[in-house]
CSV table of C-alpha atoms in Angstrom, one decimal:
chain,number,residue,atom,x,y,z
A,1,MET,CA,0.0,0.0,0.0
A,2,THR,CA,1.0,3.6,-0.5
A,3,ILE,CA,1.8,6.2,2.2
A,4,THR,CA,-1.5,7.8,1.4
A,5,ALA,CA,-3.4,4.6,2.1
A,6,TYR,CA,-1.5,4.1,5.4
A,7,SER,CA,-2.2,7.7,6.5
A,8,PHE,CA,-5.9,7.3,5.7
A,9,ILE,CA,-6.2,3.9,7.5
A,10,VAL,CA,-4.4,5.2,10.6
A,11,ILE,CA,-6.8,8.2,11.0
A,12,LEU,CA,-9.8,6.0,10.3
A,13,LEU,CA,-8.6,3.6,13.1
A,14,VAL,CA,-8.3,6.6,15.5
A,15,PHE,CA,-11.9,7.5,14.8
A,16,LEU,CA,-12.9,4.0,15.5
A,17,GLY,CA,-10.9,3.9,18.7
A,18,ILE,CA,-12.6,7.1,19.9
A,19,GLY,CA,-16.0,5.7,19.2
A,20,LEU,CA,-15.3,2.4,20.8
A,21,SER,CA,-13.9,4.1,23.9
A,22,SER,CA,-17.4,5.5,24.6
A,23,ILE,CA,-18.3,2.0,25.8
A,24,ARG,CA,-16.8,3.0,29.1
A,25,ARG,CA,-19.5,5.6,29.7
A,26,LYS,CA,-22.5,3.9,28.3
A,27,HIS,CA,-25.5,2.5,30.2
A,28,HIS,CA,-27.4,-0.5,28.9
A,29,ASP,CA,-30.7,1.3,28.3
A,30,VAL,CA,-32.5,2.7,25.3
A,31,ASN,CA,-32.4,6.4,26.4
A,32,ASP,CA,-28.7,6.4,26.8
A,33,TYR,CA,-28.2,4.7,23.4
A,34,LEU,CA,-30.4,7.2,21.6
A,35,THR,CA,-29.9,10.4,23.5
A,36,ALA,CA,-26.6,10.0,25.5
A,37,GLY,CA,-28.6,10.4,28.7
A,38,TYR,CA,-29.4,14.1,28.0
A,39,THR,CA,-26.1,15.0,29.7
A,40,THR,CA,-23.8,16.2,26.9
A,41,ALA,CA,-21.7,19.4,27.2
A,42,PRO,CA,-22.5,22.3,24.9
A,43,TRP,CA,-19.1,22.4,23.2
A,44,LEU,CA,-19.5,18.7,22.3
A,45,ILE,CA,-23.0,19.3,20.9
A,46,GLY,CA,-21.8,22.4,18.9
A,47,LEU,CA,-19.0,20.5,17.2
A,48,SER,CA,-21.0,17.3,16.8
A,49,SER,CA,-24.0,19.2,15.2
A,50,VAL,CA,-21.8,21.1,12.8
A,51,ALA,CA,-19.9,18.0,11.7
A,52,THR,CA,-23.2,16.1,11.2
A,53,ASN,CA,-24.7,19.0,9.2
A,54,ASN,CA,-21.6,19.6,7.1
A,55,SER,CA,-21.3,16.1,5.6
A,56,GLY,CA,-20.1,14.5,2.4
A,57,TYR,CA,-22.5,17.0,0.8
A,58,MET,CA,-19.9,19.7,1.5
A,59,PHE,CA,-16.7,17.8,0.5
A,60,ILE,CA,-18.3,16.1,-2.5
A,61,GLY,CA,-21.6,17.7,-3.4
A,62,LEU,CA,-20.9,21.4,-2.8
A,63,VAL,CA,-17.4,21.3,-4.3
A,64,GLY,CA,-19.0,19.7,-7.4
A,65,TYR,CA,-21.7,22.3,-7.5
A,66,THR,CA,-19.1,25.1,-7.2
A,67,TRP,CA,-17.1,23.5,-10.1
A,68,VAL,CA,-20.1,24.0,-12.4
A,69,ALA,CA,-21.6,27.2,-10.9
A,70,GLY,CA,-18.5,29.2,-10.1
A,71,VAL,CA,-18.6,32.1,-7.6
A,72,SER,CA,-22.4,32.1,-7.4
A,73,ALA,CA,-22.0,29.0,-5.1
A,74,TYR,CA,-21.1,31.5,-2.4
A,75,TRP,CA,-24.7,32.5,-2.3
A,76,LEU,CA,-25.8,28.9,-1.7
A,77,ALA,CA,-23.4,28.7,1.2
A,78,LEU,CA,-24.4,32.1,2.6
A,79,GLY,CA,-28.1,31.5,2.4
A,80,TRP,CA,-27.8,28.1,4.0
A,81,LEU,CA,-25.7,29.5,6.8
A,82,VAL,CA,-28.0,32.4,7.5
A,83,GLY,CA,-31.1,30.2,7.5
A,84,ASP,CA,-29.3,27.8,10.0
A,85,TRP,CA,-28.4,30.8,12.2
A,86,LEU,CA,-32.0,31.9,12.4
A,87,VAL,CA,-33.0,28.4,13.5
A,88,TRP,CA,-30.3,28.4,16.2
A,89,GLN,CA,-31.4,31.8,17.4
A,90,GLY,CA,-35.1,31.2,17.6
A,91,PHE,CA,-35.8,27.5,17.8
A,92,HIS,CA,-33.2,25.2,19.4
A,93,GLN,CA,-33.5,26.6,22.9
A,94,ARG,CA,-37.3,26.3,22.8
A,95,LEU,CA,-36.9,22.8,21.5
A,96,ARG,CA,-34.7,21.8,24.4
A,97,ALA,CA,-37.1,23.4,26.9
A,98,TYR,CA,-40.0,21.6,25.2
A,99,SER,CA,-38.2,18.3,25.6
A,100,GLU,CA,-37.9,19.0,29.4
A,101,ASP,CA,-41.7,19.0,29.6
A,102,HIS,CA,-42.2,16.2,27.1
A,103,PRO,CA,-39.2,13.8,27.4
A,104,VAL,CA,-38.7,12.0,24.1
A,105,ASN,CA,-35.9,10.1,22.5
A,106,THR,CA,-37.1,10.4,18.9
A,107,ILE,CA,-38.0,13.3,16.7
A,108,PRO,CA,-41.2,11.8,15.2
A,109,ALA,CA,-42.6,11.8,18.8
A,110,LEU,CA,-42.4,15.6,18.8
A,111,THR,CA,-45.0,15.8,16.0
A,112,ALA,CA,-47.7,14.2,18.2
A,113,LEU,CA,-49.4,16.4,20.7
A,114,ASN,CA,-48.8,13.8,23.4
A,115,PRO,CA,-45.3,12.4,22.8
A,116,ALA,CA,-46.0,9.6,25.2
A,117,MET,CA,-48.8,8.3,23.0
A,118,GLU,CA,-47.1,5.4,21.3
A,119,SER,CA,-49.9,4.6,18.9
A,120,SER,CA,-50.4,8.2,17.6
A,121,PRO,CA,-51.1,8.0,13.8
A,122,LEU,CA,-49.2,11.2,13.3
A,123,ARG,CA,-46.2,9.8,15.1
A,124,VAL,CA,-46.3,6.7,12.8
A,125,VAL,CA,-46.5,8.8,9.6
A,126,SER,CA,-43.6,11.0,10.9
A,127,ALA,CA,-41.6,7.9,11.6
A,128,LEU,CA,-42.1,6.6,8.1
A,129,ILE,CA,-41.0,9.9,6.6
A,130,THR,CA,-38.0,9.8,8.8
A,131,LEU,CA,-37.2,6.2,7.9
A,132,VAL,CA,-37.5,6.7,4.2
A,133,PHE,CA,-35.6,10.0,3.7
A,134,LEU,CA,-33.0,9.6,6.4
A,135,THR,CA,-32.1,6.2,5.0
A,136,VAL,CA,-31.7,7.8,1.5
A,137,TYR,CA,-29.7,10.6,3.1
A,138,ALA,CA,-27.4,8.2,4.9
A,139,ALA,CA,-26.9,6.2,1.7
A,140,ALA,CA,-25.8,9.5,0.0
A,141,GLN,CA,-23.2,9.9,2.7
A,142,LEU,CA,-21.8,6.4,2.3
A,143,LYS,CA,-21.8,6.9,-1.5
A,144,ALA,CA,-19.8,10.1,-1.1
A,145,GLY,CA,-17.2,8.2,0.9
A,146,GLY,CA,-17.1,5.4,-1.6
A,147,LYS,CA,-16.6,7.9,-4.5
A,148,ALA,CA,-13.7,9.6,-2.7
A,149,LEU,CA,-11.9,6.2,-2.1
A,150,GLU,CA,-12.6,5.2,-5.7
A,151,ALA,CA,-11.0,8.4,-7.0
A,152,MET,CA,-8.0,8.1,-4.7
A,153,PHE,CA,-7.3,4.4,-4.5
A,154,HIS,CA,-9.2,3.1,-7.4
A,155,TRP,CA,-11.2,0.9,-5.1
A,156,PRO,CA,-14.7,-0.1,-6.3
A,157,ILE,CA,-17.4,2.1,-4.8
A,158,TRP,CA,-19.0,-0.9,-3.1
A,159,LEU,CA,-15.8,-1.4,-1.1
A,160,GLY,CA,-15.6,2.2,0.1
A,161,VAL,CA,-19.3,2.1,1.0
A,162,GLY,CA,-18.9,-1.1,2.9
A,163,ILE,CA,-15.9,0.2,4.9
A,164,GLY,CA,-18.0,3.3,5.9
A,165,ALA,CA,-21.0,1.2,6.9
A,166,LEU,CA,-18.9,-1.2,8.9
A,167,ALA,CA,-17.1,1.7,10.8
A,168,VAL,CA,-20.4,3.4,11.6
A,169,LEU,CA,-21.9,0.1,12.8
A,170,LEU,CA,-19.0,-0.8,15.0
A,171,TYR,CA,-18.9,2.4,17.0
A,172,SER,CA,-22.7,3.0,17.0
A,173,PHE,CA,-23.2,-0.4,18.5
A,174,ALA,CA,-20.5,0.4,21.1
A,175,GLY,CA,-21.9,3.6,22.4
A,176,GLY,CA,-24.9,4.8,20.5
A,177,LEU,CA,-25.4,8.5,20.2
A,178,ARG,CA,-22.5,9.2,22.7
A,179,ALA,CA,-20.1,7.3,20.4
A,180,SER,CA,-21.5,9.3,17.4
A,181,ILE,CA,-21.0,12.6,19.2
A,182,TRP,CA,-17.4,11.8,20.4
A,183,THR,CA,-16.3,10.7,16.9
A,184,ASP,CA,-18.0,13.8,15.3
A,185,VAL,CA,-15.9,16.0,17.5
A,186,ALA,CA,-12.7,14.4,16.4
A,187,GLN,CA,-13.9,14.3,12.8
A,188,SER,CA,-14.7,18.0,12.9
A,189,PHE,CA,-11.1,18.9,13.6
A,190,VAL,CA,-9.9,16.7,10.7
A,191,MET,CA,-12.5,18.1,8.4
A,192,LEU,CA,-11.5,21.7,9.0
A,193,PHE,CA,-7.8,20.9,8.8
A,194,GLY,CA,-8.3,19.1,5.5
A,195,MET,CA,-10.1,22.0,4.0
A,196,VAL,CA,-7.6,24.6,5.2
A,197,THR,CA,-4.8,22.5,3.8
A,198,LEU,CA,-6.4,22.3,0.4
A,199,CYS,CA,-7.1,26.0,0.3
A,200,VAL,CA,-3.5,26.8,1.2
A,201,ALA,CA,-2.2,24.4,-1.4
A,202,GLY,CA,-4.6,25.9,-4.0
A,203,MET,CA,-3.3,29.4,-3.3
A,204,ILE,CA,0.4,28.3,-3.5
A,205,HIS,CA,-0.3,26.5,-6.9
A,206,ALA,CA,-2.7,29.0,-8.6
A,207,GLY,CA,-2.1,32.3,-6.8
A,208,PRO,CA,-4.1,34.5,-4.5
A,209,PRO,CA,-7.8,35.1,-5.1
A,210,TRP,CA,-7.4,37.9,-7.6
A,211,VAL,CA,-5.3,35.7,-9.8
A,212,LEU,CA,-7.8,32.9,-9.3
A,213,ALA,CA,-10.5,35.2,-10.6
A,214,ASP,CA,-8.6,35.9,-13.8
A,215,THR,CA,-8.0,32.2,-14.3
A,216,LEU,CA,-11.6,31.3,-13.9
A,217,ALA,CA,-12.7,34.1,-16.2
A,218,SER,CA,-10.4,32.8,-18.9
A,219,ILE,CA,-11.9,29.3,-18.5
A,220,ASP,CA,-15.5,30.4,-18.7
A,221,PRO,CA,-16.7,34.0,-17.9
A,222,VAL,CA,-19.9,32.5,-16.4
A,223,LEU,CA,-17.8,31.2,-13.5
A,224,MET,CA,-17.3,34.8,-12.4
A,225,GLU,CA,-20.9,35.9,-12.6
A,226,TRP,CA,-22.3,36.4,-9.1
A,227,GLN,CA,-25.8,35.9,-10.2
A,228,PRO,CA,-26.6,32.5,-11.9
A,229,PRO,CA,-27.9,33.0,-15.4
A,230,ASN,CA,-31.5,32.2,-16.6
A,231,LEU,CA,-33.1,32.2,-13.1
A,232,ALA,CA,-36.8,31.7,-13.7
A,233,PHE,CA,-37.9,33.7,-10.6
A,234,GLY,CA,-35.0,36.1,-10.3
A,235,PHE,CA,-32.0,36.3,-8.0
A,236,VAL,CA,-33.9,37.2,-4.8
A,237,SER,CA,-36.0,34.0,-5.0
A,238,PHE,CA,-32.9,32.0,-5.7
A,239,LEU,CA,-31.2,33.4,-2.5
A,240,LEU,CA,-34.3,33.0,-0.4
A,241,GLY,CA,-34.6,29.4,-1.5
A,242,TRP,CA,-31.2,28.6,-0.1
A,243,LEU,CA,-32.0,30.5,3.1
A,244,ALA,CA,-35.0,28.3,3.4
A,245,ALA,CA,-32.6,25.3,3.0
A,246,GLY,CA,-30.8,26.4,6.1
A,247,VAL,CA,-34.1,26.8,8.0
A,248,GLY,CA,-34.8,23.2,6.9
A,249,ALA,CA,-32.7,22.1,9.9
A,250,ILE,CA,-36.0,22.4,11.9
A,251,GLY,CA,-37.0,19.0,10.3
A,252,GLN,CA,-33.7,17.1,10.5
A,253,PRO,CA,-34.0,14.4,13.2
A,254,HIS,CA,-30.2,13.7,13.2
A,255,ILE,CA,-29.5,17.3,14.1
A,256,LEU,CA,-32.4,18.0,16.5
A,257,VAL,CA,-31.7,14.9,18.6
A,258,ARG,CA,-28.3,16.5,19.5
A,259,THR,CA,-30.1,19.6,20.9
A,260,ILE,CA,-32.3,17.3,22.9
A,261,ALA,CA,-29.1,15.5,24.2
A,262,LEU,CA,-27.9,18.8,25.8
A,263,ARG,CA,-27.7,19.0,29.6
A,264,SER,CA,-30.2,21.9,29.7
A,265,PRO,CA,-31.8,24.7,27.5
A,266,GLU,CA,-29.4,27.2,29.0
A,267,ASP,CA,-26.5,25.4,27.2
A,268,VAL,CA,-27.9,26.2,23.7
A,269,PRO,CA,-26.2,29.7,23.3
A,270,ALA,CA,-22.8,28.1,24.1
A,271,ALA,CA,-23.4,25.3,21.6
A,272,ARG,CA,-24.4,27.9,19.0
A,273,ARG,CA,-21.2,29.9,19.4
A,274,VAL,CA,-19.1,26.8,18.9
A,275,TYR,CA,-21.2,25.7,16.0
A,276,PHE,CA,-20.9,28.9,14.0
A,277,GLY,CA,-17.3,29.5,15.0
A,278,TRP,CA,-16.6,26.3,13.0
A,279,TYR,CA,-19.3,26.6,10.3
A,280,LEU,CA,-18.6,30.0,8.9
A,281,PRO,CA,-14.9,29.5,8.0
A,282,PHE,CA,-15.6,25.9,6.7
A,283,ALA,CA,-18.4,27.1,4.4
A,284,VAL,CA,-16.2,29.8,2.9
A,285,LEU,CA,-13.3,27.5,2.5
A,286,THR,CA,-15.4,24.8,0.8
A,287,VAL,CA,-16.5,27.0,-2.0
A,288,THR,CA,-13.1,28.6,-2.3
A,289,VAL,CA,-11.5,25.2,-2.7
A,290,GLY,CA,-14.0,24.3,-5.3
A,291,LEU,CA,-13.0,27.3,-7.3
A,292,TYR,CA,-9.3,26.5,-7.0
A,293,ALA,CA,-10.1,22.9,-8.1
A,294,ARG,CA,-11.7,24.2,-11.2
A,295,ALA,CA,-8.8,26.6,-12.0
A,296,ILE,CA,-6.1,24.0,-11.3
A,297,LEU,CA,-7.6,20.8,-12.8
A,298,GLY,CA,-9.2,22.3,-15.9
A,299,ALA,CA,-10.8,19.6,-18.0
A,300,GLU,CA,-9.1,16.7,-16.2
A,301,VAL,CA,-12.2,15.8,-14.0
A,302,ALA,CA,-15.0,13.8,-15.6
A,303,ASP,CA,-17.1,13.9,-12.5
A,304,PRO,CA,-17.0,17.3,-10.7
A,305,GLU,CA,-17.9,15.6,-7.4
A,306,LEU,CA,-14.5,14.0,-7.4
A,307,ALA,CA,-12.6,17.2,-7.9
A,308,LEU,CA,-11.5,17.5,-4.2
A,309,PRO,CA,-9.8,14.1,-3.8
A,310,ILE,CA,-8.1,14.5,-7.2
A,311,MET,CA,-6.9,18.0,-6.3
A,312,ALA,CA,-5.5,16.6,-3.0
A,313,ASP,CA,-3.7,13.8,-4.9
A,314,GLU,CA,-2.0,16.3,-7.3
A,315,LEU,CA,-1.0,19.0,-4.9
A,316,LEU,CA,-0.2,17.5,-1.5
A,317,PRO,CA,2.4,15.1,-0.1
A,318,GLU,CA,1.1,11.6,0.4
A,319,VAL,CA,0.7,11.9,4.1
A,320,LEU,CA,-1.4,15.0,3.8
A,321,THR,CA,-3.4,13.5,1.0
A,322,GLY,CA,-4.3,10.6,3.2
A,323,MET,CA,-5.4,13.1,5.9
A,324,VAL,CA,-7.6,14.9,3.4
A,325,ILE,CA,-9.2,11.7,2.2
A,326,ALA,CA,-9.7,10.8,5.9
A,327,ALA,CA,-11.4,14.2,6.3
A,328,ILE,CA,-13.8,13.5,3.4
A,329,PHE,CA,-14.5,10.1,4.8
A,330,ALA,CA,-14.9,11.5,8.3
A,331,ALA,CA,-17.5,14.0,6.9
A,332,THR,CA,-19.6,11.1,5.5
A,333,LEU,CA,-19.3,9.0,8.7
A,334,SER,CA,-20.2,11.9,11.0
A,335,THR,CA,-23.6,12.3,9.2
A,336,ALA,CA,-24.3,8.7,8.3
A,337,ASP,CA,-24.0,7.4,11.9
A,338,SER,CA,-26.4,10.0,13.2
A,339,MET,CA,-29.0,9.2,10.6
A,340,LEU,CA,-28.8,5.5,11.0
A,341,LEU,CA,-29.3,5.9,14.8
A,342,SER,CA,-32.3,8.2,14.1
A,343,CYS,CA,-33.8,5.6,11.8
A,344,SER,CA,-33.3,2.7,14.2
A,345,ALA,CA,-35.0,4.9,16.9
A,346,ALA,CA,-37.9,5.5,14.5
A,347,ILE,CA,-38.3,1.8,14.0
A,348,SER,CA,-38.0,0.7,17.7
A,349,GLN,CA,-39.7,3.6,19.4
A,350,ASP,CA,-42.3,4.9,16.9
A,351,LEU,CA,-43.2,2.2,14.4
A,352,ILE,CA,-42.8,-0.9,16.7
A,353,PRO,CA,-43.2,0.6,20.2
A,354,ARG,CA,-43.4,-2.8,21.9
A,355,PHE,CA,-39.6,-3.0,21.1
A,356,GLY,CA,-39.2,0.5,22.7
A,357,GLN,CA,-37.5,-0.5,25.9
A,358,SER,CA,-35.5,-3.4,24.4
A,359,TYR,CA,-31.9,-2.3,24.2
A,360,ILE,CA,-31.0,-5.3,22.0
A,361,ARG,CA,-33.9,-4.9,19.6
A,362,THR,CA,-33.0,-1.2,19.2
A,363,LYS,CA,-29.5,-2.3,18.2
A,364,PHE,CA,-30.8,-4.8,15.7
A,365,GLY,CA,-32.8,-1.9,14.2
A,366,THR,CA,-29.5,-0.1,13.7
A,367,LEU,CA,-28.0,-3.1,12.0
A,368,GLY,CA,-31.0,-3.6,9.7
A,369,ILE,CA,-31.2,0.0,8.6
A,370,THR,CA,-27.5,0.1,8.0
A,371,LEU,CA,-27.8,-2.8,5.6
A,372,VAL,CA,-30.6,-1.1,3.7
A,373,ALA,CA,-28.6,2.1,3.4
A,374,LEU,CA,-25.6,0.1,2.2
A,375,VAL,CA,-27.6,-1.4,-0.7
A,376,ILE,CA,-29.1,1.9,-1.7
A,377,ALA,CA,-25.7,3.6,-1.6
A,378,ILE,CA,-24.3,0.9,-4.0
A,379,LEU,CA,-27.2,0.9,-6.4
A,380,ALA,CA,-28.4,4.5,-6.4
A,381,PRO,CA,-27.5,6.2,-9.7
A,382,ALA,CA,-28.0,9.9,-8.6
A,383,ASN,CA,-25.1,12.1,-7.6
A,384,VAL,CA,-24.5,13.0,-4.0
A,385,PHE,CA,-25.7,16.6,-4.3
A,386,THR,CA,-29.1,15.5,-5.8
A,387,LEU,CA,-29.7,12.8,-3.2
A,388,VAL,CA,-28.8,15.1,-0.2
A,389,VAL,CA,-30.7,18.2,-1.2
A,390,PHE,CA,-34.0,16.4,-1.9
A,391,ALA,CA,-33.8,14.3,1.3
A,392,TRP,CA,-33.1,17.4,3.2
A,393,SER,CA,-36.0,19.3,1.7
A,394,ALA,CA,-38.4,16.3,2.2
A,395,LEU,CA,-37.6,16.1,5.9
A,396,GLY,CA,-37.5,19.9,6.4
A,397,GLY,CA,-40.7,20.5,4.5
A,398,THR,CA,-42.9,17.7,6.0
A,399,LEU,CA,-41.7,17.4,9.6
A,400,GLY,CA,-40.3,20.9,10.2
A,401,PRO,CA,-43.5,23.1,10.2
A,402,VAL,CA,-45.3,20.6,12.4
A,403,ILE,CA,-42.4,20.4,14.9
A,404,VAL,CA,-42.2,24.2,15.0
A,405,LEU,CA,-45.9,24.5,15.8
A,406,ARG,CA,-45.6,21.9,18.5
A,407,VAL,CA,-42.6,23.6,20.1
A,408,PHE,CA,-44.3,27.0,20.0
A,409,LYS,CA,-47.4,25.3,21.5
A,410,ALA,CA,-49.8,26.3,18.7
A,411,ARG,CA,-53.1,24.5,18.4
A,412,LEU,CA,-52.7,21.8,15.9
A,413,SER,CA,-55.0,18.8,15.2
A,414,ARG,CA,-53.9,15.5,13.7
A,415,ALA,CA,-55.9,16.2,10.5
A,416,THR,CA,-54.3,19.6,10.0
A,417,ALA,CA,-50.8,18.3,10.6
A,418,LEU,CA,-51.3,15.4,8.1
A,419,ALA,CA,-52.7,17.9,5.6
A,420,MET,CA,-49.6,20.1,6.1
A,421,MET,CA,-47.3,17.1,5.5
A,422,ALA,CA,-49.1,16.0,2.4
A,423,GLY,CA,-49.2,19.5,0.9
A,424,ALA,CA,-45.5,19.9,1.5
A,425,MET,CA,-44.6,16.6,-0.1
A,426,VAL,CA,-46.8,17.2,-3.1
A,427,THR,CA,-45.2,20.6,-3.5
A,428,LEU,CA,-41.7,19.2,-3.3
A,429,LEU,CA,-42.4,16.5,-5.9
A,430,ALA,CA,-44.2,19.0,-8.3
A,431,TRP,CA,-41.4,21.6,-8.0
A,432,GLN,CA,-38.8,18.9,-8.9
A,433,ALA,CA,-40.9,17.6,-11.8
A,434,LEU,CA,-41.4,21.1,-13.2
A,435,GLY,CA,-37.7,21.7,-13.2
A,436,TYR,CA,-37.8,24.8,-11.0
A,437,SER,CA,-35.3,23.6,-8.3
A,438,ASP,CA,-32.3,25.3,-9.9
A,439,ALA,CA,-34.1,28.6,-9.9
A,440,MET,CA,-35.5,28.3,-6.4
A,441,TYR,CA,-34.8,25.5,-3.9
A,442,GLU,CA,-38.0,23.5,-3.5
A,443,LEU,CA,-38.1,23.8,0.3
A,444,LEU,CA,-39.2,27.5,0.2
A,445,PRO,CA,-42.5,26.7,-1.7
A,446,ALA,CA,-43.0,23.7,0.5
A,447,PHE,CA,-42.8,25.9,3.6
A,448,VAL,CA,-45.2,28.4,2.1
A,449,VAL,CA,-47.7,25.7,1.2
A,450,SER,CA,-47.4,23.9,4.6
A,451,PHE,CA,-47.9,27.0,6.7
A,452,GLY,CA,-50.5,28.2,4.3
A,453,ILE,CA,-52.6,25.1,4.8
A,454,TYR,CA,-52.3,25.6,8.6
A,455,GLY,CA,-53.4,29.2,8.3
A,456,VAL,CA,-56.4,28.4,6.1
A,457,LEU,CA,-57.6,25.5,8.2
A,458,ARG,CA,-57.3,27.6,11.3
A,459,LEU,CA,-59.5,30.3,9.7
A,460,PHE,CA,-62.2,27.8,9.0
A,461,ASN,CA,-61.9,25.9,12.3
A,462,PRO,CA,-60.3,28.2,14.9
A,463,LYS,CA,-61.2,25.9,17.8
A,464,GLU,CA,-60.3,22.7,16.1
A,465,ALA,CA,-60.2,19.6,18.2
A,466,ILE,CA,-56.7,18.4,19.3
A,467,ASP,CA,-56.5,14.7,18.6
A,468,ALA,CA,-53.0,14.2,17.4
C-alpha cells in the first residue's frame, strides 16, 4: 500500500478507537443509546452538530456544484448558513425546553401532541417519513465516501461504501449517540484541517484570489458571474430558496436529537457559538477550494464531485493526501452514523413501540437500517448533491413546520398536521418535476404551502379539536 493509504487507515482507526472508547461511559438502556442520557456538554454538541450537518455533501456535493456554478455558489453557502443561524437563534433553545416538559428520544414523537402516546397515527407517519428519507440521506453519505476512495485508491465504490457502513456500525453499536458525538468532534477537527490544507495548497499553486478570478474568467466567464444566469424567478427568489434550505434544519432528526441531548436549555447559546465558529470558515473554505479545483484541474475531471480528492492527490504530499481523504470520509461518517441511529429509533420507538425499551432490539434496528442504506448507496445512480438536497427538503418540508408549531405550543390537530405534511410533499415533488429547483430551492415553496394550509384551516376551524 502507499503512504496515502496508510495515512488514511491510521486516521480511520483513530476515529474507530474514539467511538469504541465511549463504551466505558454507556449505560445499557435505550435512552442512553439514543440520546446519550441528556447529559452532553454544549461544546461537544456544537462540534457534533456542525460535523453532522456539514457532511459528504460539502466535500463532494458542494465542491461539485461550485465546479459547475462558479462564484455564485457562495450565495448557496451564505443562504444556508444564515437560515441555519435563524433556527439556532429562535428555535433550538425552545426545542430543548419543550423536551424538558415532554421527554422524548425520537423526533417523530415531537410531531404528536402527546409524545408519550405510542400509537399516535401522526407519530407513525412522521416515523415513516424519517425512515425513508434519512435512509436515503445516509446512503448518500456512504456513497460520497465510496466515491472519494474510488477516485483516490481506485477501489470499487461498493468497497468504500462497505468500509464506511462497517465503521459506523461498530462504534454506533458500542456507544450509540454518545459514540457518534465523540467521533463527530474528532472528525470536525480533521475536516477543518483538511479544507484549510487544500485551500493553502490551491493558493500556492494557482495564486491569490485575484489571480484565481482571472484564471476562472479565462476558462469560462460565467464562472465569475455572481448571479446565476437564466433564473426563472429572479435572484432574490434563488437566494431565499437557499436561506430556506438552512431553515430546513427544523425538520432534520439527526440534528435535532443533538439539541435534545444537551444538559439543559441554557446550554444552547454556548453550543451555538461553537457551531458557527466552526461553520462560517468551513463554508467559505469549501466554495473557495471548489473554485481553486476548477482553476487547477481544468478539464481533467470527468465527475466534478471527485474534484477535491483528485486535487489533493495532485497538490499534496502523500501523508497529507491521506489526511484529506480521511477528512472527506470523516464527513460522511459523521452524518451517516447519526442518521442511522435516528432511523433505528424511528423503528424501535415509533413504528414498533413494543420494542421500545429493548436495548438489544433497538441495536438490531441499527443493523437492519445500515444494511438497507448500504444497498441503496451501492445501487443509487443519482449524484450525492441531488440525493442530499432532496432528502433534506423532504424532511424539512414535511416534519419541520409541524415540529415548529408543537414547540411553540400552537393549536394543531392531527388532520391539519397530516394535511400540512401531504401538501408539503406534493409541492416538493411537483417543484422537482417542473424543473424549478435550480431557480429556487423547493423547500421554500414547500414551507409556504405547509404553513398556508395551517393558516387556512385555522381560519375555517379556529377551535379545532386536538386529537394528534
